[in-house]
PDB file of N, CA and C in Angstrom:
ATOM      1  N   MET A  11      29.977   0.801   2.656  1.00  0.00           N
ATOM      2  CA  MET A  11      30.200   0.981   1.238  1.00  0.00           C
ATOM      3  C   MET A  11      29.468  -0.097   0.435  1.00  0.00           C
ATOM      4  N   GLU A  12      29.418  -1.296   0.990  1.00  0.00           N
ATOM      5  CA  GLU A  12      28.710  -2.370   0.292  1.00  0.00           C
ATOM      6  C   GLU A  12      27.228  -2.040   0.129  1.00  0.00           C
ATOM      7  N   PHE A  13      26.641  -1.446   1.190  1.00  0.00           N
ATOM      8  CA  PHE A  13      25.222  -1.094   1.106  1.00  0.00           C
ATOM      9  C   PHE A  13      24.991  -0.079  -0.004  1.00  0.00           C
ATOM     10  N   CYS A  14      25.823   0.934  -0.089  1.00  0.00           N
ATOM     11  CA  CYS A  14      25.645   1.966  -1.120  1.00  0.00           C
ATOM     12  C   CYS A  14      25.695   1.364  -2.517  1.00  0.00           C
ATOM     13  N   LYS A  15      26.634   0.484  -2.745  1.00  0.00           N
ATOM     14  CA  LYS A  15      26.747  -0.155  -4.054  1.00  0.00           C
ATOM     15  C   LYS A  15      25.516  -1.023  -4.348  1.00  0.00           C
ATOM     16  N   ALA A  16      25.080  -1.795  -3.364  1.00  0.00           N
ATOM     17  CA  ALA A  16      23.916  -2.662  -3.557  1.00  0.00           C
ATOM     18  C   ALA A  16      22.645  -1.835  -3.757  1.00  0.00           C
ATOM     19  N   PHE A  17      22.484  -0.767  -2.977  1.00  0.00           N
ATOM     20  CA  PHE A  17      21.315   0.098  -3.102  1.00  0.00           C
ATOM     21  C   PHE A  17      21.282   0.763  -4.476  1.00  0.00           C
ATOM     22  N   ASN A  18      22.401   1.317  -4.904  1.00  0.00           N
ATOM     23  CA  ASN A  18      22.455   1.969  -6.217  1.00  0.00           C
ATOM     24  C   ASN A  18      22.145   0.984  -7.331  1.00  0.00           C
ATOM     25  N   ALA A  19      22.683  -0.210  -7.234  1.00  0.00           N
ATOM     26  CA  ALA A  19      22.431  -1.214  -8.266  1.00  0.00           C
ATOM     27  C   ALA A  19      20.950  -1.588  -8.322  1.00  0.00           C
ATOM     28  N   ARG A  20      20.351  -1.819  -7.168  1.00  0.00           N
ATOM     29  CA  ARG A  20      18.949  -2.234  -7.144  1.00  0.00           C
ATOM     30  C   ARG A  20      18.014  -1.097  -7.537  1.00  0.00           C
ATOM     31  N   SER A  21      18.322   0.128  -7.130  1.00  0.00           N
ATOM     32  CA  SER A  21      17.443   1.246  -7.476  1.00  0.00           C
ATOM     33  C   SER A  21      17.563   1.612  -8.954  1.00  0.00           C
ATOM     34  N   GLN A  22      18.710   1.355  -9.577  1.00  0.00           N
ATOM     35  CA  GLN A  22      18.860   1.638 -11.008  1.00  0.00           C
ATOM     36  C   GLN A  22      18.188   0.580 -11.872  1.00  0.00           C
ATOM     37  N   GLU A  23      17.963  -0.607 -11.322  1.00  0.00           N
ATOM     38  CA  GLU A  23      17.261  -1.657 -12.059  1.00  0.00           C
ATOM     39  C   GLU A  23      15.823  -1.260 -12.357  1.00  0.00           C
ATOM     40  N   ASN A  24      15.198  -0.545 -11.421  1.00  0.00           N
ATOM     41  CA  ASN A  24      13.807  -0.133 -11.567  1.00  0.00           C
ATOM     42  C   ASN A  24      13.759   1.155 -12.384  1.00  0.00           C
ATOM     43  N   LYS A  25      13.317   1.070 -13.623  1.00  0.00           N
ATOM     44  CA  LYS A  25      13.287   2.221 -14.531  1.00  0.00           C
ATOM     45  C   LYS A  25      12.183   3.215 -14.179  1.00  0.00           C
ATOM     46  N   ASP A  26      11.223   2.824 -13.313  1.00  0.00           N
ATOM     47  CA  ASP A  26      10.145   3.730 -12.928  1.00  0.00           C
ATOM     48  C   ASP A  26      10.594   4.785 -11.927  1.00  0.00           C
ATOM     49  N   ILE A  27      11.738   4.570 -11.303  1.00  0.00           N
ATOM     50  CA  ILE A  27      12.218   5.482 -10.279  1.00  0.00           C
ATOM     51  C   ILE A  27      13.170   6.486 -10.912  1.00  0.00           C
ATOM     52  N   ALA A  28      12.803   7.765 -10.838  1.00  0.00           N
ATOM     53  CA  ALA A  28      13.643   8.822 -11.391  1.00  0.00           C
ATOM     54  C   ALA A  28      14.800   9.110 -10.430  1.00  0.00           C
ATOM     55  N   PRO A  29      15.946   9.487 -10.957  1.00  0.00           N
ATOM     56  CA  PRO A  29      17.061   9.850 -10.075  1.00  0.00           C
ATOM     57  C   PRO A  29      16.657  11.012  -9.158  1.00  0.00           C
ATOM     58  N   GLY A  30      17.052  10.941  -7.916  1.00  0.00           N
ATOM     59  CA  GLY A  30      16.722  11.976  -6.941  1.00  0.00           C
ATOM     60  C   GLY A  30      15.446  11.721  -6.167  1.00  0.00           C
ATOM     61  N   THR A  31      14.736  10.663  -6.489  1.00  0.00           N
ATOM     62  CA  THR A  31      13.503  10.333  -5.782  1.00  0.00           C
ATOM     63  C   THR A  31      13.852   9.754  -4.413  1.00  0.00           C
ATOM     64  N   PRO A  32      13.271  10.290  -3.347  1.00  0.00           N
ATOM     65  CA  PRO A  32      13.549   9.715  -2.021  1.00  0.00           C
ATOM     66  C   PRO A  32      12.906   8.342  -1.881  1.00  0.00           C
ATOM     67  N   LEU A  33      13.671   7.389  -1.403  1.00  0.00           N
ATOM     68  CA  LEU A  33      13.180   6.023  -1.236  1.00  0.00           C
ATOM     69  C   LEU A  33      13.441   5.553   0.188  1.00  0.00           C
ATOM     70  N   PRO A  34      12.399   5.295   0.960  1.00  0.00           N
ATOM     71  CA  PRO A  34      12.599   4.718   2.282  1.00  0.00           C
ATOM     72  C   PRO A  34      13.165   3.307   2.159  1.00  0.00           C
ATOM     73  N   VAL A  35      14.043   2.954   3.078  1.00  0.00           N
ATOM     74  CA  VAL A  35      14.690   1.643   3.046  1.00  0.00           C
ATOM     75  C   VAL A  35      14.652   1.042   4.443  1.00  0.00           C
ATOM     76  N   ILE A  36      14.361  -0.250   4.507  1.00  0.00           N
ATOM     77  CA  ILE A  36      14.467  -0.993   5.772  1.00  0.00           C
ATOM     78  C   ILE A  36      15.712  -1.855   5.654  1.00  0.00           C
ATOM     79  N   ILE A  37      16.648  -1.629   6.570  1.00  0.00           N
ATOM     80  CA  ILE A  37      17.930  -2.345   6.537  1.00  0.00           C
ATOM     81  C   ILE A  37      18.018  -3.257   7.752  1.00  0.00           C
ATOM     82  N   ASN A  38      18.383  -4.500   7.530  1.00  0.00           N
ATOM     83  CA  ASN A  38      18.664  -5.448   8.609  1.00  0.00           C
ATOM     84  C   ASN A  38      20.156  -5.759   8.561  1.00  0.00           C
ATOM     85  N   VAL A  39      20.859  -5.431   9.647  1.00  0.00           N
ATOM     86  CA  VAL A  39      22.292  -5.694   9.734  1.00  0.00           C
ATOM     87  C   VAL A  39      22.488  -6.780  10.785  1.00  0.00           C
ATOM     88  N   TYR A  40      23.302  -7.759  10.447  1.00  0.00           N
ATOM     89  CA  TYR A  40      23.522  -8.902  11.320  1.00  0.00           C
ATOM     90  C   TYR A  40      24.904  -8.828  11.969  1.00  0.00           C
ATOM     91  N   ALA A  41      25.130  -9.647  12.991  1.00  0.00           N
ATOM     92  CA  ALA A  41      26.367  -9.630  13.771  1.00  0.00           C
ATOM     93  C   ALA A  41      27.602  -9.897  12.912  1.00  0.00           C
ATOM     94  N   ASP A  42      27.455 -10.682  11.876  1.00  0.00           N
ATOM     95  CA  ASP A  42      28.604 -10.983  11.008  1.00  0.00           C
ATOM     96  C   ASP A  42      28.818  -9.900   9.940  1.00  0.00           C
ATOM     97  N   LYS A  43      28.177  -8.751  10.107  1.00  0.00           N
ATOM     98  CA  LYS A  43      28.263  -7.576   9.236  1.00  0.00           C
ATOM     99  C   LYS A  43      27.618  -7.774   7.865  1.00  0.00           C
ATOM    100  N   SER A  44      26.869  -8.833   7.712  1.00  0.00           N
ATOM    101  CA  SER A  44      26.089  -8.987   6.492  1.00  0.00           C
ATOM    102  C   SER A  44      24.791  -8.201   6.672  1.00  0.00           C
ATOM    103  N   PHE A  45      24.098  -7.958   5.589  1.00  0.00           N
ATOM    104  CA  PHE A  45      22.871  -7.168   5.661  1.00  0.00           C
ATOM    105  C   PHE A  45      21.935  -7.573   4.533  1.00  0.00           C
ATOM    106  N   ASN A  46      20.696  -7.187   4.707  1.00  0.00           N
ATOM    107  CA  ASN A  46      19.735  -7.223   3.619  1.00  0.00           C
ATOM    108  C   ASN A  46      18.864  -5.987   3.764  1.00  0.00           C
ATOM    109  N   PHE A  47      18.223  -5.608   2.689  1.00  0.00           N
ATOM    110  CA  PHE A  47      17.402  -4.406   2.752  1.00  0.00           C
ATOM    111  C   PHE A  47      16.221  -4.517   1.811  1.00  0.00           C
ATOM    112  N   ILE A  48      15.192  -3.747   2.138  1.00  0.00           N
ATOM    113  CA  ILE A  48      13.970  -3.680   1.347  1.00  0.00           C
ATOM    114  C   ILE A  48      13.759  -2.224   0.963  1.00  0.00           C
ATOM    115  N   ILE A  49      13.614  -1.962  -0.318  1.00  0.00           N
ATOM    116  CA  ILE A  49      13.351  -0.603  -0.788  1.00  0.00           C
ATOM    117  C   ILE A  49      11.839  -0.424  -0.884  1.00  0.00           C
ATOM    118  N   LYS A  50      11.334   0.598  -0.225  1.00  0.00           N
ATOM    119  CA  LYS A  50       9.904   0.902  -0.230  1.00  0.00           C
ATOM    120  C   LYS A  50       9.584   1.881  -1.358  1.00  0.00           C
ATOM    121  N   THR A  51       8.308   2.149  -1.572  1.00  0.00           N
ATOM    122  CA  THR A  51       7.890   3.126  -2.565  1.00  0.00           C
ATOM    123  C   THR A  51       8.110   4.534  -2.001  1.00  0.00           C
ATOM    124  N   PRO A  52       8.222   5.538  -2.873  1.00  0.00           N
ATOM    125  CA  PRO A  52       8.425   6.911  -2.393  1.00  0.00           C
ATOM    126  C   PRO A  52       7.281   7.347  -1.474  1.00  0.00           C
ATOM    127  N   PRO A  53       7.545   8.298  -0.591  1.00  0.00           N
ATOM    128  CA  PRO A  53       6.485   8.787   0.308  1.00  0.00           C
ATOM    129  C   PRO A  53       5.304   9.371  -0.475  1.00  0.00           C
ATOM    130  N   ALA A  54       4.119   9.225   0.081  1.00  0.00           N
ATOM    131  CA  ALA A  54       2.912   9.726  -0.582  1.00  0.00           C
ATOM    132  C   ALA A  54       2.984  11.237  -0.779  1.00  0.00           C
ATOM    133  N   SER A  55       3.522  11.957   0.189  1.00  0.00           N
ATOM    134  CA  SER A  55       3.617  13.413   0.054  1.00  0.00           C
ATOM    135  C   SER A  55       4.502  13.799  -1.130  1.00  0.00           C
ATOM    136  N   TYR A  56       5.591  13.069  -1.332  1.00  0.00           N
ATOM    137  CA  TYR A  56       6.467  13.331  -2.477  1.00  0.00           C
ATOM    138  C   TYR A  56       5.722  13.058  -3.789  1.00  0.00           C
ATOM    139  N   LEU A  57       4.988  11.962  -3.852  1.00  0.00           N
ATOM    140  CA  LEU A  57       4.248  11.623  -5.063  1.00  0.00           C
ATOM    141  C   LEU A  57       3.163  12.651  -5.366  1.00  0.00           C
ATOM    142  N   ILE A  58       2.510  13.158  -4.329  1.00  0.00           N
ATOM    143  CA  ILE A  58       1.476  14.186  -4.514  1.00  0.00           C
ATOM    144  C   ILE A  58       2.104  15.471  -5.050  1.00  0.00           C
ATOM    145  N   ILE A  59       3.199  15.890  -4.450  1.00  0.00           N
ATOM    146  CA  ILE A  59       3.877  17.107  -4.893  1.00  0.00           C
ATOM    147  C   ILE A  59       4.333  16.968  -6.342  1.00  0.00           C
ATOM    148  N   LYS A  60       4.872  15.814  -6.686  1.00  0.00           N
ATOM    149  CA  LYS A  60       5.367  15.586  -8.045  1.00  0.00           C
ATOM    150  C   LYS A  60       4.223  15.534  -9.056  1.00  0.00           C
ATOM    151  N   LYS A  61       3.152  14.818  -8.720  1.00  0.00           N
ATOM    152  CA  LYS A  61       2.036  14.649  -9.666  1.00  0.00           C
ATOM    153  C   LYS A  61       1.334  15.968  -9.979  1.00  0.00           C
ATOM    154  N   PHE A  62       1.171  16.821  -8.969  1.00  0.00           N
ATOM    155  CA  PHE A  62       0.424  18.059  -9.150  1.00  0.00           C
ATOM    156  C   PHE A  62       1.328  19.282  -9.307  1.00  0.00           C
ATOM    157  N   ASN A  63       2.618  19.055  -9.537  1.00  0.00           N
ATOM    158  CA  ASN A  63       3.586  20.130  -9.795  1.00  0.00           C
ATOM    159  C   ASN A  63       3.542  21.232  -8.731  1.00  0.00           C
ATOM    160  N   LEU A  64       3.597  20.832  -7.488  1.00  0.00           N
ATOM    161  CA  LEU A  64       3.605  21.780  -6.380  1.00  0.00           C
ATOM    162  C   LEU A  64       5.035  21.977  -5.899  1.00  0.00           C
ATOM    163  N   ASP A  65       5.303  23.117  -5.296  1.00  0.00           N
ATOM    164  CA  ASP A  65       6.617  23.345  -4.696  1.00  0.00           C
ATOM    165  C   ASP A  65       6.738  22.632  -3.366  1.00  0.00           C
ATOM    166  N   LYS A  66       5.649  22.740  -2.567  1.00  0.00           N
ATOM    167  CA  LYS A  66       5.608  22.104  -1.252  1.00  0.00           C
ATOM    168  C   LYS A  66       4.162  22.114  -0.780  1.00  0.00           C
ATOM    169  N   GLY A  67       3.937  21.485   0.359  1.00  0.00           N
ATOM    170  CA  GLY A  67       2.608  21.504   0.951  1.00  0.00           C
ATOM    171  C   GLY A  67       2.327  22.851   1.587  1.00  0.00           C
ATOM    172  N   SER A  68       1.132  23.023   2.085  1.00  0.00           N
ATOM    173  CA  SER A  68       0.726  24.269   2.723  1.00  0.00           C
ATOM    174  C   SER A  68       1.492  24.485   4.025  1.00  0.00           C
ATOM    175  N   THR A  69       1.825  25.745   4.304  1.00  0.00           N
ATOM    176  CA  THR A  69       2.489  26.057   5.568  1.00  0.00           C
ATOM    177  C   THR A  69       1.513  26.036   6.729  1.00  0.00           C
ATOM    178  N   ASN A  70       0.218  26.160   6.429  1.00  0.00           N
ATOM    179  CA  ASN A  70      -0.824  26.109   7.451  1.00  0.00           C
ATOM    180  C   ASN A  70      -1.997  25.312   6.885  1.00  0.00           C
ATOM    181  N   PRO A  71      -1.909  23.972   6.905  1.00  0.00           N
ATOM    182  CA  PRO A  71      -2.888  23.144   6.208  1.00  0.00           C
ATOM    183  C   PRO A  71      -4.327  23.300   6.682  1.00  0.00           C
ATOM    184  N   GLY A  72      -4.546  23.709   7.908  1.00  0.00           N
ATOM    185  CA  GLY A  72      -5.913  23.850   8.406  1.00  0.00           C
ATOM    186  C   GLY A  72      -6.649  25.016   7.798  1.00  0.00           C
ATOM    187  N   THR A  73      -5.930  26.056   7.414  1.00  0.00           N
ATOM    188  CA  THR A  73      -6.583  27.260   6.912  1.00  0.00           C
ATOM    189  C   THR A  73      -6.140  27.676   5.518  1.00  0.00           C
ATOM    190  N   LYS A  74      -4.933  27.361   5.138  1.00  0.00           N
ATOM    191  CA  LYS A  74      -4.420  27.767   3.826  1.00  0.00           C
ATOM    192  C   LYS A  74      -4.519  26.587   2.847  1.00  0.00           C
ATOM    193  N   ILE A  75      -5.428  26.694   1.891  1.00  0.00           N
ATOM    194  CA  ILE A  75      -5.652  25.653   0.902  1.00  0.00           C
ATOM    195  C   ILE A  75      -4.833  25.990  -0.340  1.00  0.00           C
ATOM    196  N   ILE A  76      -4.045  25.037  -0.835  1.00  0.00           N
ATOM    197  CA  ILE A  76      -3.203  25.328  -1.991  1.00  0.00           C
ATOM    198  C   ILE A  76      -3.726  24.712  -3.286  1.00  0.00           C
ATOM    199  N   LYS A  77      -4.618  23.739  -3.191  1.00  0.00           N
ATOM    200  CA  LYS A  77      -5.116  23.071  -4.402  1.00  0.00           C
ATOM    201  C   LYS A  77      -6.380  22.293  -4.072  1.00  0.00           C
ATOM    202  N   ARG A  78      -7.197  22.068  -5.093  1.00  0.00           N
ATOM    203  CA  ARG A  78      -8.363  21.203  -4.995  1.00  0.00           C
ATOM    204  C   ARG A  78      -8.187  20.089  -6.020  1.00  0.00           C
ATOM    205  N   ILE A  79      -8.403  18.861  -5.563  1.00  0.00           N
ATOM    206  CA  ILE A  79      -8.269  17.717  -6.470  1.00  0.00           C
ATOM    207  C   ILE A  79      -9.450  16.778  -6.284  1.00  0.00           C
ATOM    208  N   LYS A  80      -9.652  15.938  -7.271  1.00  0.00           N
ATOM    209  CA  LYS A  80     -10.717  14.934  -7.192  1.00  0.00           C
ATOM    210  C   LYS A  80     -10.138  13.622  -6.693  1.00  0.00           C
ATOM    211  N   LYS A  81     -11.004  12.830  -6.092  1.00  0.00           N
ATOM    212  CA  LYS A  81     -10.595  11.534  -5.550  1.00  0.00           C
ATOM    213  C   LYS A  81      -9.995  10.633  -6.625  1.00  0.00           C
ATOM    214  N   GLU A  82     -10.543  10.717  -7.839  1.00  0.00           N
ATOM    215  CA  GLU A  82     -10.064   9.880  -8.934  1.00  0.00           C
ATOM    216  C   GLU A  82      -8.605  10.190  -9.286  1.00  0.00           C
ATOM    217  N   GLU A  83      -8.199  11.449  -9.084  1.00  0.00           N
ATOM    218  CA  GLU A  83      -6.819  11.836  -9.391  1.00  0.00           C
ATOM    219  C   GLU A  83      -5.819  11.186  -8.432  1.00  0.00           C
ATOM    220  N   LEU A  84      -6.291  10.824  -7.260  1.00  0.00           N
ATOM    221  CA  LEU A  84      -5.408  10.202  -6.271  1.00  0.00           C
ATOM    222  C   LEU A  84      -5.234   8.701  -6.508  1.00  0.00           C
ATOM    223  N   SER A  85      -6.026   8.130  -7.405  1.00  0.00           N
ATOM    224  CA  SER A  85      -5.958   6.682  -7.607  1.00  0.00           C
ATOM    225  C   SER A  85      -4.612   6.237  -8.178  1.00  0.00           C
ATOM    226  N   ASP A  86      -3.987   7.066  -9.032  1.00  0.00           N
ATOM    227  CA  ASP A  86      -2.670   6.709  -9.573  1.00  0.00           C
ATOM    228  C   ASP A  86      -1.637   6.599  -8.459  1.00  0.00           C
ATOM    229  N   ILE A  87      -1.676   7.529  -7.530  1.00  0.00           N
ATOM    230  CA  ILE A  87      -0.738   7.507  -6.409  1.00  0.00           C
ATOM    231  C   ILE A  87      -1.028   6.312  -5.515  1.00  0.00           C
ATOM    232  N   ALA A  88      -2.305   6.034  -5.286  1.00  0.00           N
ATOM    233  CA  ALA A  88      -2.674   4.890  -4.450  1.00  0.00           C
ATOM    234  C   ALA A  88      -2.206   3.583  -5.082  1.00  0.00           C
ATOM    235  N   LYS A  89      -2.267   3.481  -6.404  1.00  0.00           N
ATOM    236  CA  LYS A  89      -1.806   2.273  -7.088  1.00  0.00           C
ATOM    237  C   LYS A  89      -0.302   2.082  -6.917  1.00  0.00           C
ATOM    238  N   VAL A  90       0.452   3.179  -6.945  1.00  0.00           N
ATOM    239  CA  VAL A  90       1.907   3.097  -6.741  1.00  0.00           C
ATOM    240  C   VAL A  90       2.218   2.675  -5.311  1.00  0.00           C
ATOM    241  N   LYS A  91       1.463   3.187  -4.347  1.00  0.00           N
ATOM    242  CA  LYS A  91       1.720   2.932  -2.932  1.00  0.00           C
ATOM    243  C   LYS A  91       1.135   1.619  -2.417  1.00  0.00           C
ATOM    244  N   MET A  92       0.333   0.926  -3.212  1.00  0.00           N
ATOM    245  CA  MET A  92      -0.340  -0.296  -2.748  1.00  0.00           C
ATOM    246  C   MET A  92       0.586  -1.332  -2.109  1.00  0.00           C
ATOM    247  N   PRO A  93       1.788  -1.589  -2.618  1.00  0.00           N
ATOM    248  CA  PRO A  93       2.624  -2.606  -1.954  1.00  0.00           C
ATOM    249  C   PRO A  93       3.012  -2.244  -0.518  1.00  0.00           C
ATOM    250  N   ASP A  94       3.075  -0.955  -0.206  1.00  0.00           N
ATOM    251  CA  ASP A  94       3.555  -0.529   1.110  1.00  0.00           C
ATOM    252  C   ASP A  94       2.471   0.032   2.014  1.00  0.00           C
ATOM    253  N   ILE A  95       1.274   0.167   1.508  1.00  0.00           N
ATOM    254  CA  ILE A  95       0.223   0.821   2.288  1.00  0.00           C
ATOM    255  C   ILE A  95      -0.586  -0.240   3.045  1.00  0.00           C
ATOM    256  N   ASN A  96      -1.208   0.173   4.105  1.00  0.00           N
ATOM    257  CA  ASN A  96      -1.960  -0.746   4.948  1.00  0.00           C
ATOM    258  C   ASN A  96      -3.409  -0.858   4.455  1.00  0.00           C
ATOM    259  N   ALA A  97      -3.559  -1.340   3.210  1.00  0.00           N
ATOM    260  CA  ALA A  97      -4.892  -1.529   2.632  1.00  0.00           C
ATOM    261  C   ALA A  97      -4.820  -2.668   1.630  1.00  0.00           C
ATOM    262  N   ASN A  98      -5.900  -3.430   1.570  1.00  0.00           N
ATOM    263  CA  ASN A  98      -5.937  -4.556   0.639  1.00  0.00           C
ATOM    264  C   ASN A  98      -6.626  -4.214  -0.671  1.00  0.00           C
ATOM    265  N   GLU A  99      -7.405  -3.148  -0.677  1.00  0.00           N
ATOM    266  CA  GLU A  99      -8.158  -2.756  -1.868  1.00  0.00           C
ATOM    267  C   GLU A  99      -7.842  -1.310  -2.207  1.00  0.00           C
ATOM    268  N   LEU A 100      -8.185  -0.908  -3.418  1.00  0.00           N
ATOM    269  CA  LEU A 100      -7.840   0.424  -3.899  1.00  0.00           C
ATOM    270  C   LEU A 100      -8.591   1.536  -3.180  1.00  0.00           C
ATOM    271  N   GLU A 101      -9.867   1.352  -2.899  1.00  0.00           N
ATOM    272  CA  GLU A 101     -10.668   2.422  -2.283  1.00  0.00           C
ATOM    273  C   GLU A 101     -10.123   2.845  -0.907  1.00  0.00           C
ATOM    274  N   PRO A 102      -9.817   1.912   0.002  1.00  0.00           N
ATOM    275  CA  PRO A 102      -9.211   2.344   1.270  1.00  0.00           C
ATOM    276  C   PRO A 102      -7.844   2.997   1.074  1.00  0.00           C
ATOM    277  N   ALA A 103      -7.092   2.540   0.079  1.00  0.00           N
ATOM    278  CA  ALA A 103      -5.787   3.146  -0.203  1.00  0.00           C
ATOM    279  C   ALA A 103      -5.960   4.589  -0.667  1.00  0.00           C
ATOM    280  N   ILE A 104      -6.982   4.836  -1.474  1.00  0.00           N
ATOM    281  CA  ILE A 104      -7.255   6.210  -1.928  1.00  0.00           C
ATOM    282  C   ILE A 104      -7.603   7.097  -0.738  1.00  0.00           C
ATOM    283  N   ARG A 105      -8.366   6.562   0.209  1.00  0.00           N
ATOM    284  CA  ARG A 105      -8.719   7.343   1.402  1.00  0.00           C
ATOM    285  C   ARG A 105      -7.476   7.680   2.234  1.00  0.00           C
ATOM    286  N   ILE A 106      -6.527   6.760   2.310  1.00  0.00           N
ATOM    287  CA  ILE A 106      -5.286   7.014   3.046  1.00  0.00           C
ATOM    288  C   ILE A 106      -4.487   8.122   2.363  1.00  0.00           C
ATOM    289  N   ILE A 107      -4.376   8.053   1.048  1.00  0.00           N
ATOM    290  CA  ILE A 107      -3.655   9.077   0.289  1.00  0.00           C
ATOM    291  C   ILE A 107      -4.386  10.415   0.386  1.00  0.00           C
ATOM    292  N   ALA A 108      -5.721  10.377   0.416  1.00  0.00           N
ATOM    293  CA  ALA A 108      -6.497  11.611   0.571  1.00  0.00           C
ATOM    294  C   ALA A 108      -6.206  12.263   1.922  1.00  0.00           C
ATOM    295  N   GLY A 109      -6.024  11.462   2.953  1.00  0.00           N
ATOM    296  CA  GLY A 109      -5.663  12.010   4.262  1.00  0.00           C
ATOM    297  C   GLY A 109      -4.308  12.700   4.232  1.00  0.00           C
ATOM    298  N   THR A 110      -3.366  12.120   3.518  1.00  0.00           N
ATOM    299  CA  THR A 110      -2.063  12.758   3.368  1.00  0.00           C
ATOM    300  C   THR A 110      -2.206  14.076   2.616  1.00  0.00           C
ATOM    301  N   ALA A 111      -3.023  14.070   1.571  1.00  0.00           N
ATOM    302  CA  ALA A 111      -3.244  15.296   0.799  1.00  0.00           C
ATOM    303  C   ALA A 111      -3.874  16.382   1.664  1.00  0.00           C
ATOM    304  N   ARG A 112      -4.851  16.006   2.491  1.00  0.00           N
ATOM    305  CA  ARG A 112      -5.488  17.001   3.381  1.00  0.00           C
ATOM    306  C   ARG A 112      -4.480  17.579   4.359  1.00  0.00           C
ATOM    307  N   SER A 113      -3.557  16.749   4.831  1.00  0.00           N
ATOM    308  CA  SER A 113      -2.562  17.253   5.778  1.00  0.00           C
ATOM    309  C   SER A 113      -1.550  18.178   5.103  1.00  0.00           C
ATOM    310  N   MET A 114      -1.570  18.197   3.771  1.00  0.00           N
ATOM    311  CA  MET A 114      -0.694  19.081   3.020  1.00  0.00           C
ATOM    312  C   MET A 114      -1.418  20.350   2.569  1.00  0.00           C
ATOM    313  N   GLY A 115      -2.678  20.507   2.941  1.00  0.00           N
ATOM    314  CA  GLY A 115      -3.446  21.691   2.553  1.00  0.00           C
ATOM    315  C   GLY A 115      -4.141  21.552   1.213  1.00  0.00           C
ATOM    316  N   ILE A 116      -4.399  20.321   0.810  1.00  0.00           N
ATOM    317  CA  ILE A 116      -5.073  20.057  -0.460  1.00  0.00           C
ATOM    318  C   ILE A 116      -6.467  19.530  -0.144  1.00  0.00           C
ATOM    319  N   ILE A 117      -7.463  20.157  -0.726  1.00  0.00           N
ATOM    320  CA  ILE A 117      -8.844  19.731  -0.530  1.00  0.00           C
ATOM    321  C   ILE A 117      -9.160  18.629  -1.523  1.00  0.00           C
ATOM    322  N   VAL A 118      -9.704  17.536  -1.026  1.00  0.00           N
ATOM    323  CA  VAL A 118     -10.092  16.411  -1.874  1.00  0.00           C
ATOM    324  C   VAL A 118     -11.596  16.463  -2.066  1.00  0.00           C
ATOM    325  N   GLU A 119     -12.024  16.609  -3.314  1.00  0.00           N
ATOM    326  CA  GLU A 119     -13.451  16.676  -3.629  1.00  0.00           C
ATOM    327  C   GLU A 119     -13.927  15.323  -4.130  1.00  0.00           C
ATOM    328  N   ASP A 120     -15.151  14.970  -3.802  1.00  0.00           N
ATOM    329  CA  ASP A 120     -15.714  13.685  -4.255  1.00  0.00           C
ATOM    330  C   ASP A 120     -16.137  13.708  -5.683  1.00  0.00           C
TER     331      ASP A 120
END
């Protein structure tokens, strides 16, 4: 119960997070039942679906294309994901987000 209260309090502090947004959390629980946690940014797939007003990704991403987007359009998502993504600069982060988009059946055009 303590975790739920602490999580709700911390997630409500951040005004950029809309209610209902999935947030990955890393929780460390110790032997004395104390804990700490880190709230991560929303998943890239969720951000892509939200930004481009999609219902879901493609049911068959290799053959069924649901949208075409430009690389520049992915930069906003890459900027949001920068704290949690394995990239030090924006361009590699955009490529990572583009890979997620391709796995959802979205073609990324240069």
